GROMACS .gro file of C-alpha atoms in nm:
model
  439
    1UNK     CA    1 -15.148   5.314   9.759
    2UNK     CA    2 -15.046   5.277  10.126
    3UNK     CA    3 -15.275   5.565  10.215
    4UNK     CA    4 -15.570   5.394  10.047
    5UNK     CA    5 -15.493   5.070  10.219
    6UNK     CA    6 -15.479   5.253  10.560
    7UNK     CA    7 -15.808   5.420  10.485
    8UNK     CA    8 -15.964   5.094  10.371
    9UNK     CA    9 -15.861   4.935  10.707
   10UNK     CA   10 -16.005   5.223  10.909
   11UNK     CA   11 -16.336   5.204  10.726
   12UNK     CA   12 -16.359   4.823  10.779
   13UNK     CA   13 -16.292   4.881  11.151
   14UNK     CA   14 -16.564   5.145  11.170
   15UNK     CA   15 -16.803   4.902  10.994
   16UNK     CA   16 -16.732   4.634  11.241
   17UNK     CA   17 -16.816   4.869  11.540
   18UNK     CA   18 -17.132   5.004  11.375
   19UNK     CA   19 -17.258   4.667  11.254
   20UNK     CA   20 -17.479   4.537  11.541
   21UNK     CA   21 -17.613   4.871  11.673
   22UNK     CA   22 -17.717   4.984  11.318
   23UNK     CA   23 -17.884   4.640  11.251
   24UNK     CA   24 -18.093   4.672  11.569
   25UNK     CA   25 -18.189   5.037  11.486
   26UNK     CA   26 -18.288   4.971  11.124
   27UNK     CA   27 -18.480   4.652  11.187
   28UNK     CA   28 -18.621   4.763  11.521
   29UNK     CA   29 -18.764   5.078  11.371
   30UNK     CA   30 -18.937   4.881  11.100
   31UNK     CA   31 -19.094   4.644  11.355
   32UNK     CA   32 -19.198   4.918  11.589
   33UNK     CA   33 -19.372   5.111  11.300
   34UNK     CA   34 -19.523   4.797  11.177
   35UNK     CA   35 -19.703   4.749  11.510
   36UNK     CA   36 -19.768   5.121  11.544
   37UNK     CA   37 -19.954   5.134  11.210
   38UNK     CA   38 -20.134   4.791  11.262
   39UNK     CA   39 -19.934   4.605  10.988
   40UNK     CA   40 -20.002   4.874  10.726
   41UNK     CA   41 -19.807   4.673  10.474
   42UNK     CA   42 -20.095   4.423  10.484
   43UNK     CA   43 -20.404   4.620  10.591
   44UNK     CA   44 -20.349   4.906  10.351
   45UNK     CA   45 -20.349   4.684  10.033
   46UNK     CA   46 -20.721   4.756   9.959
   47UNK     CA   47 -20.646   5.130   9.963
   48UNK     CA   48 -20.340   5.068   9.742
   49UNK     CA   49 -20.554   4.885   9.490
   50UNK     CA   50 -20.807   5.167   9.499
   51UNK     CA   51 -20.543   5.428   9.429
   52UNK     CA   52 -20.394   5.246   9.124
   53UNK     CA   53 -20.737   5.179   8.971
   54UNK     CA   54 -20.910   5.503   9.056
   55UNK     CA   55 -20.615   5.752   9.080
   56UNK     CA   56 -20.535   6.004   9.355
   57UNK     CA   57 -20.707   6.325   9.449
   58UNK     CA   58 -20.494   6.627   9.359
   59UNK     CA   59 -20.376   6.895   9.606
   60UNK     CA   60 -20.448   7.266   9.586
   61UNK     CA   61 -20.075   7.350   9.629
   62UNK     CA   62 -19.967   7.624   9.390
   63UNK     CA   63 -19.617   7.496   9.321
   64UNK     CA   64 -19.416   7.286   9.076
   65UNK     CA   65 -19.567   6.946   9.157
   66UNK     CA   66 -19.572   6.646   8.934
   67UNK     CA   67 -19.810   6.353   8.874
   68UNK     CA   68 -19.815   6.124   9.184
   69UNK     CA   69 -19.721   5.819   8.968
   70UNK     CA   70 -19.437   6.011   8.805
   71UNK     CA   71 -19.318   6.090   9.159
   72UNK     CA   72 -19.349   5.718   9.237
   73UNK     CA   73 -19.139   5.621   8.925
   74UNK     CA   74 -18.882   5.892   9.003
   75UNK     CA   75 -18.837   5.736   9.354
   76UNK     CA   76 -18.827   5.390   9.206
   77UNK     CA   77 -18.559   5.505   8.964
   78UNK     CA   78 -18.321   5.497   9.260
   79UNK     CA   79 -18.463   5.205   9.453
   80UNK     CA   80 -18.501   4.983   9.142
   81UNK     CA   81 -18.147   5.023   9.030
   82UNK     CA   82 -17.823   4.835   9.012
   83UNK     CA   83 -17.872   4.744   9.379
   84UNK     CA   84 -18.156   4.502   9.285
   85UNK     CA   85 -17.917   4.325   9.043
   86UNK     CA   86 -17.585   4.324   9.223
   87UNK     CA   87 -17.691   4.371   9.584
   88UNK     CA   88 -17.836   4.019   9.645
   89UNK     CA   89 -17.550   3.850   9.469
   90UNK     CA   90 -17.289   4.049   9.671
   91UNK     CA   91 -17.473   3.979   9.995
   92UNK     CA   92 -17.490   3.602   9.920
   93UNK     CA   93 -17.125   3.585   9.801
   94UNK     CA   94 -17.008   3.725  10.143
   95UNK     CA   95 -17.288   3.625  10.387
   96UNK     CA   96 -17.401   3.294  10.231
   97UNK     CA   97 -17.744   3.199  10.094
   98UNK     CA   98 -17.920   3.302  10.424
   99UNK     CA   99 -17.839   3.664  10.360
  100UNK     CA  100 -18.120   3.665  10.096
  101UNK     CA  101 -18.372   3.580  10.368
  102UNK     CA  102 -18.273   3.879  10.578
  103UNK     CA  103 -18.263   4.104  10.266
  104UNK     CA  104 -18.622   4.015  10.190
  105UNK     CA  105 -18.735   4.033  10.560
  106UNK     CA  106 -18.607   4.387  10.578
  107UNK     CA  107 -18.792   4.483  10.270
  108UNK     CA  108 -19.115   4.369  10.438
  109UNK     CA  109 -19.063   4.563  10.763
  110UNK     CA  110 -18.883   4.853  10.587
  111UNK     CA  111 -19.187   4.917  10.371
  112UNK     CA  112 -19.367   5.057  10.670
  113UNK     CA  113 -19.063   5.270  10.749
  114UNK     CA  114 -19.084   5.407  10.397
  115UNK     CA  115 -19.462   5.470  10.436
  116UNK     CA  116 -19.386   5.678  10.739
  117UNK     CA  117 -19.104   5.878  10.567
  118UNK     CA  118 -19.311   5.956  10.261
  119UNK     CA  119 -19.623   6.053  10.446
  120UNK     CA  120 -19.430   6.305  10.660
  121UNK     CA  121 -19.238   6.425  10.354
  122UNK     CA  122 -19.565   6.525  10.180
  123UNK     CA  123 -19.705   6.667  10.494
  124UNK     CA  124 -19.411   6.881  10.580
  125UNK     CA  125 -19.315   7.006  10.231
  126UNK     CA  126 -19.274   7.371  10.162
  127UNK     CA  127 -19.256   7.573   9.841
  128UNK     CA  128 -19.032   7.868   9.761
  129UNK     CA  129 -19.136   8.197   9.612
  130UNK     CA  130 -19.059   8.054   9.268
  131UNK     CA  131 -19.286   7.763   9.327
  132UNK     CA  132 -19.010   7.502   9.378
  133UNK     CA  133 -19.081   7.245   9.638
  134UNK     CA  134 -18.848   7.153   9.925
  135UNK     CA  135 -18.936   6.818  10.076
  136UNK     CA  136 -18.802   6.504  10.227
  137UNK     CA  137 -18.624   6.429  10.564
  138UNK     CA  138 -18.444   6.766  10.566
  139UNK     CA  139 -18.792   6.916  10.598
  140UNK     CA  140 -18.976   6.678  10.825
  141UNK     CA  141 -18.687   6.655  11.065
  142UNK     CA  142 -18.714   7.029  11.117
  143UNK     CA  143 -19.034   6.948  11.296
  144UNK     CA  144 -18.802   6.812  11.559
  145UNK     CA  145 -18.509   7.051  11.526
  146UNK     CA  146 -18.400   7.273  11.237
  147UNK     CA  147 -18.035   7.182  11.312
  148UNK     CA  148 -18.121   6.813  11.255
  149UNK     CA  149 -18.279   6.882  10.928
  150UNK     CA  150 -17.986   7.088  10.794
  151UNK     CA  151 -17.736   6.814  10.924
  152UNK     CA  152 -17.927   6.550  10.733
  153UNK     CA  153 -17.922   6.755  10.419
  154UNK     CA  154 -17.550   6.810  10.438
  155UNK     CA  155 -17.478   6.436  10.487
  156UNK     CA  156 -17.707   6.326  10.206
  157UNK     CA  157 -17.512   6.542   9.953
  158UNK     CA  158 -17.223   6.305  10.011
  159UNK     CA  159 -17.448   5.999  10.027
  160UNK     CA  160 -17.603   6.061   9.688
  161UNK     CA  161 -17.278   6.129   9.513
  162UNK     CA  162 -17.138   5.816   9.667
  163UNK     CA  163 -17.430   5.606   9.545
  164UNK     CA  164 -17.396   5.746   9.201
  165UNK     CA  165 -17.027   5.649   9.202
  166UNK     CA  166 -17.130   5.290   9.291
  167UNK     CA  167 -17.373   5.286   8.996
  168UNK     CA  168 -17.107   5.404   8.749
  169UNK     CA  169 -16.857   5.165   8.913
  170UNK     CA  170 -17.082   4.859   8.849
  171UNK     CA  171 -17.156   4.966   8.495
  172UNK     CA  172 -16.792   5.004   8.414
  173UNK     CA  173 -16.687   4.665   8.575
  174UNK     CA  174 -16.957   4.477   8.393
  175UNK     CA  175 -16.894   4.648   8.054
  176UNK     CA  176 -16.524   4.599   8.097
  177UNK     CA  177 -16.598   4.222   8.065
  178UNK     CA  178 -16.679   4.294   7.697
  179UNK     CA  179 -16.375   4.511   7.641
  180UNK     CA  180 -16.541   4.849   7.693
  181UNK     CA  181 -16.304   5.092   7.864
  182UNK     CA  182 -16.408   5.242   8.201
  183UNK     CA  183 -16.374   5.600   8.071
  184UNK     CA  184 -16.628   5.536   7.795
  185UNK     CA  185 -16.879   5.378   8.033
  186UNK     CA  186 -16.843   5.667   8.276
  187UNK     CA  187 -16.860   5.945   8.011
  188UNK     CA  188 -17.167   5.784   7.849
  189UNK     CA  189 -17.350   5.757   8.178
  190UNK     CA  190 -17.293   6.110   8.296
  191UNK     CA  191 -17.371   6.255   7.945
  192UNK     CA  192 -17.717   6.094   7.947
  193UNK     CA  193 -17.754   6.203   8.312
  194UNK     CA  194 -17.687   6.569   8.239
  195UNK     CA  195 -17.927   6.569   7.936
  196UNK     CA  196 -18.210   6.462   8.164
  197UNK     CA  197 -18.151   6.655   8.490
  198UNK     CA  198 -18.079   6.984   8.325
  199UNK     CA  199 -18.424   6.957   8.162
  200UNK     CA  200 -18.594   7.010   8.505
  201UNK     CA  201 -18.813   6.804   8.729
  202UNK     CA  202 -19.087   6.729   8.477
  203UNK     CA  203 -18.835   6.577   8.235
  204UNK     CA  204 -18.691   6.372   8.515
  205UNK     CA  205 -19.040   6.237   8.601
  206UNK     CA  206 -19.126   6.167   8.239
  207UNK     CA  207 -18.805   5.984   8.159
  208UNK     CA  208 -18.824   5.778   8.481
  209UNK     CA  209 -19.185   5.681   8.411
  210UNK     CA  210 -19.082   5.542   8.076
  211UNK     CA  211 -18.757   5.370   8.158
  212UNK     CA  212 -18.857   5.204   8.492
  213UNK     CA  213 -19.114   4.969   8.347
  214UNK     CA  214 -18.895   4.892   8.044
  215UNK     CA  215 -18.590   4.793   8.245
  216UNK     CA  216 -18.801   4.597   8.486
  217UNK     CA  217 -18.961   4.381   8.209
  218UNK     CA  218 -18.638   4.335   8.015
  219UNK     CA  219 -18.443   4.210   8.319
  220UNK     CA  220 -18.722   4.003   8.466
  221UNK     CA  221 -18.816   3.835   8.138
  222UNK     CA  222 -18.455   3.714   8.077
  223UNK     CA  223 -18.392   3.608   8.431
  224UNK     CA  224 -18.709   3.398   8.437
  225UNK     CA  225 -18.591   3.217   8.122
  226UNK     CA  226 -18.268   3.121   8.292
  227UNK     CA  227 -18.437   2.994   8.606
  228UNK     CA  228 -18.704   2.806   8.408
  229UNK     CA  229 -18.420   2.581   8.271
  230UNK     CA  230 -18.375   2.407   8.609
  231UNK     CA  231 -18.688   2.420   8.839
  232UNK     CA  232 -18.541   2.154   9.077
  233UNK     CA  233 -18.234   2.382   9.136
  234UNK     CA  234 -18.459   2.677   9.208
  235UNK     CA  235 -18.643   2.474   9.472
  236UNK     CA  236 -18.316   2.354   9.631
  237UNK     CA  237 -18.191   2.722   9.632
  238UNK     CA  238 -18.510   2.839   9.817
  239UNK     CA  239 -18.463   2.568  10.082
  240UNK     CA  240 -18.099   2.668  10.126
  241UNK     CA  241 -18.198   3.027  10.178
  242UNK     CA  242 -18.424   2.943  10.479
  243UNK     CA  243 -18.179   2.675  10.612
  244UNK     CA  244 -17.883   2.914  10.617
  245UNK     CA  245 -18.069   3.215  10.746
  246UNK     CA  246 -18.024   3.093  11.103
  247UNK     CA  247 -17.767   2.815  11.083
  248UNK     CA  248 -17.480   2.935  10.867
  249UNK     CA  249 -17.202   2.680  10.833
  250UNK     CA  250 -17.100   2.371  10.646
  251UNK     CA  251 -17.464   2.318  10.519
  252UNK     CA  252 -17.440   2.651  10.336
  253UNK     CA  253 -17.193   2.574  10.060
  254UNK     CA  254 -16.898   2.505  10.291
  255UNK     CA  255 -16.832   2.877  10.370
  256UNK     CA  256 -16.617   2.932  10.677
  257UNK     CA  257 -16.614   3.207  10.926
  258UNK     CA  258 -16.979   3.301  10.852
  259UNK     CA  259 -17.170   3.400  11.170
  260UNK     CA  260 -17.533   3.476  11.211
  261UNK     CA  261 -17.456   3.844  11.257
  262UNK     CA  262 -17.260   3.851  10.932
  263UNK     CA  263 -17.543   3.682  10.744
  264UNK     CA  264 -17.792   3.939  10.887
  265UNK     CA  265 -17.555   4.237  10.827
  266UNK     CA  266 -17.496   4.145  10.461
  267UNK     CA  267 -17.860   4.090  10.393
  268UNK     CA  268 -18.000   4.391  10.581
  269UNK     CA  269 -17.733   4.637  10.467
  270UNK     CA  270 -17.781   4.551  10.104
  271UNK     CA  271 -18.159   4.571  10.155
  272UNK     CA  272 -18.122   4.916  10.299
  273UNK     CA  273 -17.904   5.024   9.998
  274UNK     CA  274 -18.165   4.879   9.760
  275UNK     CA  275 -18.490   5.015   9.922
  276UNK     CA  276 -18.349   5.323  10.098
  277UNK     CA  277 -18.597   5.241  10.371
  278UNK     CA  278 -18.480   5.399  10.691
  279UNK     CA  279 -18.240   5.637  10.507
  280UNK     CA  280 -18.529   5.865  10.406
  281UNK     CA  281 -18.390   5.953  10.070
  282UNK     CA  282 -18.661   5.794   9.860
  283UNK     CA  283 -18.918   6.029  10.018
  284UNK     CA  284 -18.757   6.332   9.841
  285UNK     CA  285 -18.924   6.284   9.493
  286UNK     CA  286 -19.242   6.163   9.666
  287UNK     CA  287 -19.263   6.510   9.823
  288UNK     CA  288 -19.324   6.655   9.478
  289UNK     CA  289 -19.645   6.450   9.426
  290UNK     CA  290 -19.962   6.641   9.333
  291UNK     CA  291 -20.167   6.460   9.592
  292UNK     CA  292 -20.412   6.581   9.867
  293UNK     CA  293 -20.371   6.313  10.126
  294UNK     CA  294 -20.001   6.247  10.236
  295UNK     CA  295 -20.084   5.892  10.340
  296UNK     CA  296 -20.199   5.806   9.986
  297UNK     CA  297 -19.844   5.881   9.846
  298UNK     CA  298 -19.702   5.692  10.146
  299UNK     CA  299 -19.912   5.387  10.052
  300UNK     CA  300 -19.787   5.400   9.696
  301UNK     CA  301 -19.425   5.408   9.822
  302UNK     CA  302 -19.488   5.133  10.065
  303UNK     CA  303 -19.613   4.882   9.805
  304UNK     CA  304 -19.334   4.977   9.560
  305UNK     CA  305 -19.144   4.737   9.781
  306UNK     CA  306 -19.321   4.450   9.607
  307UNK     CA  307 -19.120   4.522   9.299
  308UNK     CA  308 -18.797   4.543   9.507
  309UNK     CA  309 -18.875   4.206   9.668
  310UNK     CA  310 -18.943   4.037   9.332
  311UNK     CA  311 -18.629   4.167   9.165
  312UNK     CA  312 -18.410   4.080   9.465
  313UNK     CA  313 -18.554   3.731   9.487
  314UNK     CA  314 -18.481   3.680   9.111
  315UNK     CA  315 -18.130   3.806   9.142
  316UNK     CA  316 -18.062   3.607   9.451
  317UNK     CA  317 -18.197   3.283   9.301
  318UNK     CA  318 -17.994   3.343   8.980
  319UNK     CA  319 -17.688   3.376   9.199
  320UNK     CA  320 -17.757   3.056   9.389
  321UNK     CA  321 -17.885   2.836   9.101
  322UNK     CA  322 -17.595   2.924   8.870
  323UNK     CA  323 -17.338   2.880   9.148
  324UNK     CA  324 -17.151   3.209   9.080
  325UNK     CA  325 -17.165   3.296   9.451
  326UNK     CA  326 -16.911   3.032   9.566
  327UNK     CA  327 -16.604   3.264   9.512
  328UNK     CA  328 -16.696   3.416   9.848
  329UNK     CA  329 -16.576   3.776   9.775
  330UNK     CA  330 -16.714   4.108   9.679
  331UNK     CA  331 -16.773   4.103   9.308
  332UNK     CA  332 -17.031   4.318   9.124
  333UNK     CA  333 -17.008   4.115   8.802
  334UNK     CA  334 -17.160   3.797   8.928
  335UNK     CA  335 -17.493   3.841   8.767
  336UNK     CA  336 -17.320   3.917   8.441
  337UNK     CA  337 -17.135   3.582   8.468
  338UNK     CA  338 -17.468   3.407   8.547
  339UNK     CA  339 -17.628   3.560   8.235
  340UNK     CA  340 -17.330   3.481   8.007
  341UNK     CA  341 -17.284   3.119   8.121
  342UNK     CA  342 -17.643   3.014   8.151
  343UNK     CA  343 -17.824   3.209   7.877
  344UNK     CA  344 -18.075   2.987   7.687
  345UNK     CA  345 -17.979   3.189   7.370
  346UNK     CA  346 -17.645   3.307   7.232
  347UNK     CA  347 -17.537   3.654   7.347
  348UNK     CA  348 -17.766   3.657   7.651
  349UNK     CA  349 -17.512   3.873   7.844
  350UNK     CA  350 -17.592   4.162   7.601
  351UNK     CA  351 -17.944   4.172   7.737
  352UNK     CA  352 -17.808   4.229   8.077
  353UNK     CA  353 -17.559   4.494   7.943
  354UNK     CA  354 -17.848   4.698   7.798
  355UNK     CA  355 -18.065   4.645   8.112
  356UNK     CA  356 -17.764   4.759   8.321
  357UNK     CA  357 -17.736   5.087   8.126
  358UNK     CA  358 -18.110   5.148   8.191
  359UNK     CA  359 -18.082   5.067   8.556
  360UNK     CA  360 -17.769   5.276   8.606
  361UNK     CA  361 -17.916   5.573   8.414
  362UNK     CA  362 -18.239   5.593   8.610
  363UNK     CA  363 -18.056   5.551   8.943
  364UNK     CA  364 -17.817   5.822   8.845
  365UNK     CA  365 -18.099   6.060   8.763
  366UNK     CA  366 -18.284   5.987   9.093
  367UNK     CA  367 -17.970   6.017   9.306
  368UNK     CA  368 -17.866   6.337   9.134
  369UNK     CA  369 -18.206   6.503   9.163
  370UNK     CA  370 -18.242   6.388   9.528
  371UNK     CA  371 -17.892   6.531   9.607
  372UNK     CA  372 -17.994   6.857   9.447
  373UNK     CA  373 -18.288   6.881   9.682
  374UNK     CA  374 -18.059   6.839   9.979
  375UNK     CA  375 -17.823   7.100   9.831
  376UNK     CA  376 -18.112   7.330   9.766
  377UNK     CA  377 -18.228   7.306  10.128
  378UNK     CA  378 -17.893   7.452  10.238
  379UNK     CA  379 -17.843   7.704   9.954
  380UNK     CA  380 -18.209   7.816   9.911
  381UNK     CA  381 -18.231   7.666   9.558
  382UNK     CA  382 -17.924   7.853   9.433
  383UNK     CA  383 -17.639   7.706   9.226
  384UNK     CA  384 -17.834   7.386   9.166
  385UNK     CA  385 -17.702   7.352   8.801
  386UNK     CA  386 -17.349   7.387   8.941
  387UNK     CA  387 -17.430   7.102   9.178
  388UNK     CA  388 -17.543   6.885   8.889
  389UNK     CA  389 -17.202   6.932   8.716
  390UNK     CA  390 -17.005   6.848   9.024
  391UNK     CA  391 -17.221   6.545   9.097
  392UNK     CA  392 -17.169   6.420   8.740
  393UNK     CA  393 -16.790   6.455   8.778
  394UNK     CA  394 -16.791   6.260   9.106
  395UNK     CA  395 -17.007   5.992   8.945
  396UNK     CA  396 -16.760   5.967   8.659
  397UNK     CA  397 -16.478   5.903   8.904
  398UNK     CA  398 -16.658   5.600   9.033
  399UNK     CA  399 -16.567   5.417   8.713
  400UNK     CA  400 -16.207   5.391   8.846
  401UNK     CA  401 -16.248   5.307   9.215
  402UNK     CA  402 -16.188   4.966   9.374
  403UNK     CA  403 -16.516   4.782   9.452
  404UNK     CA  404 -16.473   4.673   9.821
  405UNK     CA  405 -16.337   5.020   9.919
  406UNK     CA  406 -16.630   5.210   9.781
  407UNK     CA  407 -16.899   4.983   9.923
  408UNK     CA  408 -16.735   4.995  10.273
  409UNK     CA  409 -16.725   5.374  10.265
  410UNK     CA  410 -17.084   5.394  10.173
  411UNK     CA  411 -17.189   5.152  10.451
  412UNK     CA  412 -17.038   5.407  10.709
  413UNK     CA  413 -17.197   5.707  10.541
  414UNK     CA  414 -17.527   5.522  10.524
  415UNK     CA  415 -17.537   5.479  10.900
  416UNK     CA  416 -17.442   5.841  10.969
  417UNK     CA  417 -17.733   5.954  10.752
  418UNK     CA  418 -17.988   5.697  10.877
  419UNK     CA  419 -17.935   5.740  11.256
  420UNK     CA  420 -18.097   6.092  11.281
  421UNK     CA  421 -18.362   5.995  11.029
  422UNK     CA  422 -18.468   5.673  11.203
  423UNK     CA  423 -18.484   5.832  11.548
  424UNK     CA  424 -18.670   6.132  11.393
  425UNK     CA  425 -18.944   5.935  11.228
  426UNK     CA  426 -18.999   5.736  11.541
  427UNK     CA  427 -19.041   6.056  11.733
  428UNK     CA  428 -19.269   6.195  11.467
  429UNK     CA  429 -19.480   5.879  11.456
  430UNK     CA  430 -19.551   5.892  11.826
  431UNK     CA  431 -19.588   6.268  11.847
  432UNK     CA  432 -19.818   6.299  11.536
  433UNK     CA  433 -19.995   5.963  11.506
  434UNK     CA  434 -20.300   6.118  11.339
  435UNK     CA  435 -20.091   6.209  11.024
  436UNK     CA  436 -20.026   5.835  10.966
  437UNK     CA  437 -20.394   5.745  10.969
  438UNK     CA  438 -20.490   5.648  10.612
  439UNK     CA  439 -20.839   5.662  10.454
   0.00000   0.00000   0.00000
């Protein structure tokens, strides 16, 4: 126990030193790329609308590609995960209502970062002799240096297994509120995970394309029912978000010790975890898309941020309107409490329990597959199934880890992974600007 406490103190110290530089790098990259692409998150909407109404032109790549929209849903399986539910509530509980403003702001600027990542991921992808595709940051960073690409791949193996542990940790904590033991939650999650990932990339894409819309509609529908009970409180919560974004203090629920940097950090860090913008990881499944123009897949990825923005706004408003955030500590069961105490019908928390299983399952699938791609980059696509088994075992262990400790560790790993990626995509954007020009 003493060793864990010392490790936890060390991780918190590292986080305090990395806080400001990492915020500048993440947000600064998004702003620079926004101006570099001429505000693509606004100007590219007509192209996005054309793509979803007319479809995408297929590539002539002779490899194991998948439908572009299946690639999109596979990527959204990780970005639309438990982070959208618990991330805003945890950011608000520690950083106050203003953290939601910075969370949403980063989604806006980070969407262009994601556009850049995905475009270069499709552009730089390679196929093995067996037709398997290697794509993502570990490939496009090799345009700068092969060493950087391999270093990124190695780090993300740890990142993805850590993210999976967070997913299972959240599932077990919330299900424990209904008396379900942690071992059962973890075992169920990894059993469903292995059934899907061992079926190959096409099964992953198929399952994700079915579950992502279902979990989205289930959660959104019930959250809107709760918010509709008190429109005045919703409006007050919205005003509080903007008020507390720049002036944290007594006006923000009486929280003490809240600085502007802490508000920004909590909001932006949780936004990074939710969207993966700047980390580069969501570009890995996009690299599998059967699409001719890399920018078209990049545009699909960029506008997937609309779903993230909507879900995070809902979760944040639920947290504020129901008042569950006032405990002022890291707790990944806040939304469960909001559903249980404010449901317009009896047993409303069970809707969330079912939704959470779907959110966790798709995020586990996405994280495990993405991690296997990083693993394959290093091993040449050997021992991938062994990796699946190891990743599942590590995810299972997340059911028994303390909440603050695991989140603090992942914040440190996140920065270590993101720094080479952020610097890399900035260099690539200025070195190969023609690749980012969309039709």
